[in-house]
Tab-separated table of C-alpha atoms and ligand atoms in Angstrom:
chain	number	residue	atom	x	y	z
A	766	MET	CA	-10.759	45.513	105.729
A	767	ARG	CA	-7.087	46.439	105.837
A	768	ALA	CA	-4.722	44.683	103.428
A	769	PHE	CA	-1.392	45.191	101.662
A	770	VAL	CA	-1.728	45.238	97.879
A	771	PHE	CA	0.223	46.260	94.797
A	772	ASP	CA	-1.589	47.991	91.923
A	773	ALA	CA	0.670	46.931	89.044
A	774	TYR	CA	3.791	44.791	88.653
A	775	ARG	CA	6.917	46.506	90.049
A	776	LYS	CA	4.779	49.115	91.866
A	777	PRO	CA	5.198	49.356	95.638
A	778	LEU	CA	3.146	47.412	98.117
A	779	HIS	CA	0.797	49.700	100.049
A	780	GLU	CA	-1.998	49.506	102.566
A	781	ALA	CA	-5.527	49.611	101.137
A	782	ASP	CA	-9.116	49.104	102.151
A	783	VAL	CA	-10.267	45.969	100.285
A	784	PRO	CA	-13.600	44.085	100.220
A	785	GLU	CA	-14.247	41.323	102.748
A	786	PRO	CA	-13.451	37.821	101.388
A	787	THR	CA	-16.263	35.562	100.267
A	788	VAL	CA	-16.471	32.154	101.922
A	789	GLY	CA	-17.189	29.214	99.617
A	790	ASP	CA	-18.725	25.904	100.636
A	791	HIS	CA	-15.327	24.285	101.227
A	792	ASP	CA	-13.616	27.381	102.673
A	793	VAL	CA	-12.832	28.691	106.113
A	794	LEU	CA	-12.646	32.398	106.926
A	795	VAL	CA	-9.582	33.122	109.051
A	796	GLN	CA	-8.937	36.194	111.171
A	797	VAL	CA	-5.228	36.612	110.498
A	798	ALA	CA	-3.101	37.150	113.624
A	799	ALA	CA	0.324	36.895	111.973
A	800	ALA	CA	1.684	36.441	108.460
A	801	GLY	CA	5.105	35.163	107.408
A	802	LEU	CA	7.064	37.096	104.778
A	803	ASN	CA	8.517	35.191	101.843
A	804	HIS	CA	10.750	35.993	98.897
A	805	LEU	CA	7.906	34.672	96.741
A	806	ASP	CA	5.832	37.746	97.713
A	807	ALA	CA	8.571	40.085	96.521
A	808	LYS	CA	9.173	38.039	93.372
A	809	ILE	CA	5.477	38.042	92.439
A	810	ARG	CA	5.315	41.833	92.882
A	811	GLU	CA	8.403	42.155	90.670
A	812	GLY	CA	6.652	40.111	87.972
A	813	GLU	CA	9.263	37.344	88.098
A	814	PHE	CA	6.574	34.651	88.238
A	815	ARG	CA	4.263	36.056	85.572
A	816	LEU	CA	4.687	33.115	83.215
A	817	ILE	CA	4.204	30.477	85.885
A	818	LEU	CA	1.718	32.305	88.131
A	819	PRO	CA	-0.122	34.914	86.088
A	820	TYR	CA	-1.750	37.129	88.714
A	821	GLU	CA	-3.943	40.124	87.948
A	822	ALA	CA	-3.127	43.321	89.852
A	823	PRO	CA	-4.289	44.843	92.146
A	824	LEU	CA	-3.406	41.893	94.330
A	825	THR	CA	-3.138	41.302	98.051
A	826	LEU	CA	0.158	39.542	98.788
A	827	GLY	CA	1.042	37.099	101.564
A	828	HIS	CA	1.550	33.303	101.520
A	829	ASP	CA	1.646	32.341	105.202
A	830	LEU	CA	-0.784	32.798	108.039
A	831	ALA	CA	-1.608	31.900	111.584
A	832	GLY	CA	-4.939	32.961	113.020
A	833	THR	CA	-8.392	31.935	114.161
A	834	VAL	CA	-11.247	30.445	112.152
A	835	ILE	CA	-14.244	32.809	112.396
A	836	GLU	CA	-16.615	31.235	109.853
A	837	VAL	CA	-16.813	27.974	107.895
A	838	GLY	CA	-18.476	27.055	104.598
A	839	GLY	CA	-21.445	24.674	104.532
A	840	SER	CA	-19.386	21.596	103.584
A	841	VAL	CA	-16.498	22.125	106.020
A	842	ARG	CA	-16.236	19.275	108.527
A	843	SER	CA	-12.696	19.340	109.956
A	844	LEU	CA	-12.619	22.904	111.341
A	845	LYS	CA	-14.932	25.164	113.352
A	846	PRO	CA	-15.036	28.782	114.474
A	847	GLY	CA	-12.537	29.400	117.246
A	848	ASP	CA	-9.914	26.936	115.952
A	849	ALA	CA	-6.341	28.248	115.957
A	850	VAL	CA	-4.922	27.391	112.531
A	851	PHE	CA	-1.963	27.926	110.238
A	852	ALA	CA	-1.819	27.691	106.447
A	853	ARG	CA	-0.085	28.387	103.186
A	854	PRO	CA	-3.121	29.189	100.999
A	855	ARG	CA	-2.869	27.681	97.516
A	856	ASP	CA	-1.625	29.638	94.504
A	857	HIS	CA	-4.221	32.016	93.072
A	858	ARG	CA	-5.840	32.284	96.510
A	859	ILE	CA	-3.021	34.025	98.356
A	860	GLY	CA	-3.447	37.262	100.320
A	861	THR	CA	-2.496	36.749	103.967
A	862	PHE	CA	-1.283	40.353	104.375
A	863	ALA	CA	-4.857	41.199	105.306
A	864	GLU	CA	-7.101	41.161	108.343
A	865	ARG	CA	-9.074	38.221	106.992
A	866	ILE	CA	-8.706	35.623	104.240
A	867	SER	CA	-10.888	32.821	102.944
A	868	VAL	CA	-8.825	29.617	102.568
A	869	ALA	CA	-9.722	26.180	101.194
A	870	GLU	CA	-10.284	23.806	104.117
A	871	SER	CA	-7.788	21.347	102.625
A	872	ASP	CA	-4.969	23.927	102.804
A	873	VAL	CA	-5.454	24.574	106.538
A	874	ALA	CA	-4.353	22.690	109.650
A	875	LEU	CA	-4.702	23.232	113.376
A	876	ALA	CA	-1.668	25.215	114.499
A	877	PRO	CA	0.911	23.586	116.766
A	878	THR	CA	-0.115	24.194	120.392
A	879	SER	CA	3.391	24.513	121.832
A	880	ILE	CA	4.467	27.684	119.973
A	881	SER	CA	3.302	31.289	119.619
A	882	THR	CA	1.054	32.559	116.837
A	883	VAL	CA	3.948	34.507	115.322
A	884	GLU	CA	6.060	31.331	115.311
A	885	ALA	CA	3.210	29.357	113.703
A	886	ALA	CA	2.941	31.981	110.944
A	887	SER	CA	6.635	31.551	110.161
A	888	LEU	CA	6.265	27.892	109.272
A	889	PRO	CA	3.843	26.912	106.499
A	890	LEU	CA	5.654	27.823	103.266
A	891	VAL	CA	9.176	26.934	104.380
A	892	ALA	CA	8.187	23.818	106.302
A	893	LEU	CA	6.096	22.516	103.380
A	894	THR	CA	9.055	23.212	101.100
A	895	ALA	CA	11.359	21.225	103.374
A	896	TRP	CA	8.808	18.401	103.673
A	897	GLN	CA	8.159	18.177	99.940
A	898	ALA	CA	11.916	18.196	99.209
A	899	LEU	CA	13.115	15.784	101.883
A	900	VAL	CA	10.145	13.478	102.473
A	901	GLU	CA	8.059	13.528	99.302
A	902	ARG	CA	10.749	13.886	96.629
A	903	GLY	CA	13.903	12.862	98.467
A	904	ASN	CA	12.511	9.998	100.574
A	905	VAL	CA	15.413	10.632	102.956
A	906	GLN	CA	16.373	7.530	104.950
A	907	PRO	CA	18.333	7.151	108.195
A	908	GLY	CA	22.070	7.332	107.588
A	909	GLN	CA	21.833	9.171	104.279
A	910	LYS	CA	23.986	12.239	103.718
A	911	VAL	CA	22.002	15.415	103.081
A	912	LEU	CA	23.367	18.878	102.267
A	913	ILE	CA	21.099	21.832	103.045
A	914	HIS	CA	22.359	25.083	101.559
A	915	ALA	CA	21.812	28.436	103.302
A	916	GLY	CA	21.138	26.706	106.609
A	917	ALA	CA	20.494	29.965	108.493
A	918	GLY	CA	17.663	31.010	106.169
A	919	GLY	CA	13.925	30.449	106.392
A	920	VAL	CA	13.962	27.164	104.472
A	921	GLY	CA	17.362	26.084	105.788
A	922	THR	CA	16.589	26.286	109.520
A	923	ILE	CA	13.574	24.001	109.113
A	924	ALA	CA	15.132	21.682	106.527
A	925	ILE	CA	18.139	20.997	108.782
A	926	GLN	CA	15.839	19.963	111.632
A	927	LEU	CA	13.625	17.826	109.407
A	928	ALA	CA	16.614	16.077	107.795
A	929	LYS	CA	18.016	15.375	111.262
A	930	HIS	CA	14.647	14.064	112.424
A	931	LEU	CA	14.627	11.701	109.424
A	932	GLY	CA	17.951	10.322	110.634
A	933	ALA	CA	20.227	11.878	108.032
A	934	HIS	CA	23.815	13.030	108.425
A	935	VAL	CA	23.319	16.752	107.756
A	936	ALA	CA	25.760	19.242	106.256
A	937	THR	CA	24.933	22.880	105.677
A	938	THR	CA	26.474	26.065	104.297
A	939	ALA	CA	26.382	29.288	106.333
A	940	SER	CA	28.450	32.173	107.643
A	941	SER	CA	30.747	31.189	110.512
A	942	SER	CA	28.723	33.385	112.895
A	943	ASN	CA	25.785	31.004	112.398
A	944	ALA	CA	27.776	27.756	112.734
A	945	GLU	CA	27.147	27.109	116.431
A	946	PHE	CA	23.449	27.935	116.084
A	947	LEU	CA	23.068	25.516	113.163
A	948	ARG	CA	24.876	22.738	115.045
A	949	GLU	CA	22.312	23.223	117.817
A	950	LEU	CA	19.554	22.796	115.203
A	951	GLY	CA	21.099	19.488	114.132
A	952	ALA	CA	23.762	20.157	111.506
A	953	ASP	CA	26.676	17.709	111.741
A	954	VAL	CA	28.902	19.719	109.383
A	955	VAL	CA	28.822	23.477	108.776
A	956	VAL	CA	30.789	24.807	105.808
A	957	ASP	CA	31.528	28.548	105.921
A	958	HIS	CA	30.411	29.807	102.516
A	959	ARG	CA	32.566	32.934	102.896
A	960	THR	CA	35.915	31.206	103.456
A	961	GLN	CA	35.477	27.604	102.297
A	962	ASP	CA	34.488	25.896	99.053
A	963	PHE	CA	31.839	23.322	99.964
A	964	GLU	CA	32.747	21.303	96.876
A	965	GLU	CA	36.198	20.685	98.341
A	966	GLU	CA	34.839	19.787	101.777
A	967	LEU	CA	31.947	17.453	100.908
A	968	SER	CA	31.443	14.357	98.744
A	969	GLY	CA	29.227	11.301	98.378
A	970	TYR	CA	25.993	13.081	99.287
A	971	ASP	CA	22.634	11.418	98.652
A	972	LEU	CA	20.659	14.652	98.452
A	973	VAL	CA	21.295	18.385	98.158
A	974	LEU	CA	18.619	21.030	98.762
A	975	ASP	CA	19.747	24.085	96.822
A	976	SER	CA	18.041	27.394	97.583
A	977	LEU	CA	20.783	29.540	96.058
A	978	GLY	CA	20.867	28.623	92.364
A	979	GLY	CA	23.456	30.067	89.973
A	980	GLU	CA	26.915	28.491	90.243
A	981	ASN	CA	25.897	26.859	93.507
A	982	LEU	CA	23.823	24.311	91.602
A	983	PRO	CA	26.468	22.735	89.304
A	984	LYS	CA	28.812	22.662	92.293
A	985	SER	CA	26.084	20.875	94.262
A	986	LEU	CA	25.779	18.227	91.542
A	987	ARG	CA	29.467	17.452	92.025
A	988	VAL	CA	29.137	16.606	95.749
A	989	LEU	CA	26.482	13.954	95.023
A	990	ARG	CA	27.173	10.214	94.937
A	991	PRO	CA	26.308	8.525	91.626
A	992	GLY	CA	22.505	8.460	91.391
A	993	GLY	CA	22.177	11.189	94.054
A	994	LEU	CA	19.548	13.915	93.764
A	995	ALA	CA	19.840	17.711	93.780
A	996	ILE	CA	16.577	19.530	94.416
A	997	GLY	CA	16.621	23.144	93.317
A	998	ILE	CA	14.064	25.554	94.754
A	999	GLN	CA	15.660	28.683	93.337
A	1000	GLY	CA	15.705	27.229	89.846
A	1001	PRO	CA	16.118	26.682	87.041
A	1002	PRO	CA	12.736	25.006	86.451
A	1003	THR	CA	12.663	21.807	84.410
A	1004	PRO	CA	10.431	20.421	81.627
A	1005	ALA	CA	9.012	17.931	84.156
A	1006	PHE	CA	7.890	20.828	86.355
A	1007	ALA	CA	6.447	22.732	83.377
A	1008	LYS	CA	4.488	19.668	82.274
A	1009	ALA	CA	3.126	18.963	85.744
A	1010	ALA	CA	2.140	22.628	86.102
A	1011	GLY	CA	0.192	22.412	82.824
A	1012	LEU	CA	2.053	25.349	81.286
A	1013	ASN	CA	1.529	26.139	77.608
A	1014	PRO	CA	3.956	24.732	74.985
A	1015	VAL	CA	5.771	28.041	74.433
A	1016	VAL	CA	6.475	28.502	78.138
A	1017	ARG	CA	7.464	24.840	78.367
A	1018	LEU	CA	10.004	25.324	75.597
A	1019	ALA	CA	11.436	28.399	77.311
A	1020	ILE	CA	11.684	26.502	80.591
A	1021	ALA	CA	13.420	23.569	78.897
A	1022	GLY	CA	16.025	26.052	77.643
A	1023	LEU	CA	16.614	27.509	81.110
A	1024	SER	CA	17.576	24.155	82.617
A	1025	ARG	CA	19.185	22.478	79.565
A	1026	LYS	CA	22.737	23.068	80.769
A	1027	VAL	CA	22.259	21.850	84.325
A	1028	ARG	CA	20.292	18.804	83.153
A	1029	ALA	CA	23.133	17.930	80.785
A	1030	GLN	CA	25.667	18.377	83.597
A	1031	ALA	CA	23.643	16.102	85.863
A	1032	LYS	CA	23.416	13.450	83.154
A	1033	ARG	CA	27.187	13.553	82.549
A	1034	LEU	CA	27.830	13.103	86.283
A	1035	GLY	CA	25.275	10.281	86.629
A	1036	VAL	CA	23.211	12.276	89.155
A	1037	ARG	CA	19.700	13.748	89.074
A	1038	TYR	CA	18.372	17.293	89.155
A	1039	GLU	CA	14.760	18.217	89.988
A	1040	PHE	CA	13.116	21.605	90.409
A	1041	LEU	CA	10.593	21.939	93.226
A	1042	PHE	CA	7.913	24.594	93.439
A	1043	MET	CA	6.205	23.952	96.750
A	1044	ARG	CA	2.424	23.664	96.967
A	1045	ALA	CA	-0.225	24.130	99.644
A	1046	ASP	CA	-1.073	20.967	101.606
A	1047	GLY	CA	-3.056	20.883	104.848
A	1048	ASP	CA	-2.336	17.180	105.468
A	1049	GLN	CA	1.413	17.792	105.384
A	1050	LEU	CA	0.946	20.795	107.691
A	1051	ARG	CA	-0.728	18.469	110.210
A	1052	GLU	CA	2.365	16.220	110.129
A	1053	ILE	CA	4.577	19.274	110.562
A	1054	ALA	CA	2.482	20.541	113.500
A	1055	ALA	CA	2.870	17.137	115.170
A	1056	LEU	CA	6.651	17.294	114.753
A	1057	VAL	CA	6.699	20.804	116.237
A	1058	ASP	CA	4.633	19.738	119.249
A	1059	ALA	CA	6.866	16.662	119.673
A	1060	GLY	CA	9.887	18.975	119.867
A	1061	ALA	CA	11.507	17.717	116.642
A	1062	ILE	CA	11.169	21.050	114.820
A	1063	ARG	CA	11.283	24.492	116.355
A	1064	PRO	CA	10.454	27.605	114.361
A	1065	VAL	CA	13.140	30.254	113.991
A	1066	VAL	CA	11.786	33.810	113.868
A	1067	GLY	CA	14.504	36.409	113.374
A	1068	ALA	CA	12.302	39.505	113.077
A	1069	THR	CA	8.724	40.503	113.918
A	1070	HIS	CA	7.197	43.632	112.392
A	1071	PRO	CA	3.911	45.423	113.054
A	1072	PHE	CA	1.309	44.918	110.326
A	1073	ALA	CA	1.426	48.615	109.381
A	1074	GLU	CA	5.076	48.103	108.334
A	1075	THR	CA	4.428	45.132	106.022
A	1076	ALA	CA	5.631	46.934	102.880
A	1077	ALA	CA	8.919	48.046	104.434
A	1078	ALA	CA	9.395	44.624	106.027
A	1079	LEU	CA	8.993	42.905	102.651
A	1080	ASP	CA	11.455	45.349	101.079
A	1081	SER	CA	14.014	44.524	103.757
A	1082	LEU	CA	13.764	40.765	103.152
A	1083	GLY	CA	17.174	39.434	102.156
A	1084	LYS	CA	18.799	42.820	102.849
A	1085	THR	CA	18.933	42.688	106.634
A	1086	ARG	CA	20.667	39.573	107.939
A	1087	ILE	CA	18.391	37.629	110.239
A	1088	ARG	CA	18.225	33.981	111.237
A	1089	GLY	CA	15.148	32.146	109.987
A	1090	LYS	CA	11.969	34.017	109.178
A	1091	ALA	CA	10.500	37.506	109.302
A	1092	VAL	CA	6.842	37.729	110.342
A	1093	VAL	CA	4.280	40.549	110.547
A	1094	SER	CA	1.971	40.613	113.528
A	1095	LEU	CA	-1.563	41.986	113.209
A	1096	PRO	CA	-3.202	44.109	115.904
B	233	NAP	N1	10.638	26.803	94.878
B	233	NAP	C1	10.055	26.892	96.068
B	233	NAP	O1	9.048	26.245	96.322
B	233	NAP	C2	10.657	27.764	97.140
B	233	NAP	C3	10.177	27.706	98.445
B	233	NAP	C4	10.784	28.484	99.420
B	233	NAP	C5	11.841	29.325	99.079
B	233	NAP	N2	12.262	29.384	97.797
B	233	NAP	C6	13.395	30.252	97.417
B	233	NAP	O2	14.543	29.812	98.118
B	233	NAP	C7	15.382	30.907	98.392
B	233	NAP	C8	15.734	30.908	99.864
B	233	NAP	O3	14.591	31.180	100.637
B	233	NAP	P1	14.721	31.462	102.191
B	233	NAP	O4	13.396	31.913	102.661
B	233	NAP	O5	15.322	30.314	102.892
B	233	NAP	O6	15.764	32.676	102.158
B	233	NAP	P2	16.407	33.505	103.318
B	233	NAP	O7	15.765	33.184	104.613
B	233	NAP	O8	16.414	34.938	102.910
B	233	NAP	O9	17.909	32.978	103.334
B	233	NAP	C9	18.912	33.828	103.660
B	233	NAP	C10	20.138	33.027	104.062
B	233	NAP	O10	20.911	32.719	102.937
B	233	NAP	C11	22.233	32.515	103.394
B	233	NAP	N3	23.183	32.649	102.303
B	233	NAP	C12	23.374	33.686	101.476
B	233	NAP	N4	24.334	33.409	100.583
B	233	NAP	C13	24.764	32.162	100.864
B	233	NAP	C14	25.754	31.294	100.300
B	233	NAP	N5	26.488	31.648	99.250
B	233	NAP	N6	25.905	30.074	100.842
B	233	NAP	C15	25.165	29.670	101.903
B	233	NAP	N7	24.231	30.452	102.491
B	233	NAP	C16	24.041	31.667	101.969
B	233	NAP	C17	22.424	33.534	104.504
B	233	NAP	O11	23.145	32.850	105.490
B	233	NAP	P3	24.347	33.468	106.354
B	233	NAP	O12	23.718	34.623	107.128
B	233	NAP	O13	24.740	32.333	107.230
B	233	NAP	O14	25.415	33.918	105.396
B	233	NAP	C18	20.988	33.834	104.974
B	233	NAP	O15	20.757	33.352	106.270
B	233	NAP	C19	14.637	32.158	97.916
B	233	NAP	O16	15.104	32.505	96.636
B	233	NAP	C20	13.197	31.693	97.823
B	233	NAP	O17	12.441	32.415	96.874
B	233	NAP	C21	11.688	28.638	96.817
């Protein structure tokens, strides 16, 4: 079958003919109709995640899918051939830039019925990230103040809507050209990151979702109320993450070093910092699908590319300015 693979770290992604997936007892075989593009795909190809996610090349990339179940394993009970589904397959079982993929049943959910297949494929990774940050870790409550950085991005567009749905007062950072659009999505305050310093505009926040990292993170700590929580998804990773991920002691030590400064800053300010690396979760996807069909969350797809152009589309991620997600559509 057709798939997009890379043969060695830092080598280009290219189309290849790869073997058909095998379907285990607890797996479903999905005919992929559309696949969302994520920075994680590019970062894995670049070798940036080698310590945390040691993949062997050649590897088929792709972390998001929407498609149709065409076969189920002997123990699968919740899905059947013909079901329209969406998923973020778990780490070490990725590969949605392909005609077909075998996915663990527990990573898959029925796709929302009110949106297109391309829109469904844009959601899993970013919506699970938003859910795990705001619901699971942040436990956001009505009336709380939440800052979502990079509101116009893939994670940001969904996180703003989810935070609003949870009843939060939502601030975001974006270019002024995106301000009106983000207010329509639910942002109460939009800070123009090109002309304003968000640290001067905002204070007393309960939670910040930081997808930018670098200097943005210490600045984010300073807009929190005492005891408030900054969740970083761009890094740096923390010892708590390294422990939970079961990484070896040497890697854990290296990771502790990466986040030492920001953890010390958080401690001094009386606030908290946590690193989140999202994970696959079919149950959470079911909750997300329900919110989409209830009209609380709408996907934002800024670009759709033909499958044959997957490699170029991944290369253009972050270079061409779009709102929300880029998705490839299969024939
Ligand atoms: N740890 C995890 O589990 C996890 C999960 C998902 C994503 N991530 C990471 O999170 C990052 C963001 O992902 P994404 O998919 O949301 O990216 P994206 O869609 O490429 O985000 C691009 C957006 O960033 C905005 N932006 C750029 N510089 C900014 C600044 N200084 N202040 C505010 N906004 C700024 C731009 O907004 P304007 O056009 O308005 O300027 C643009 O819309 C990536 O590094 C990704 O790898 C991590």
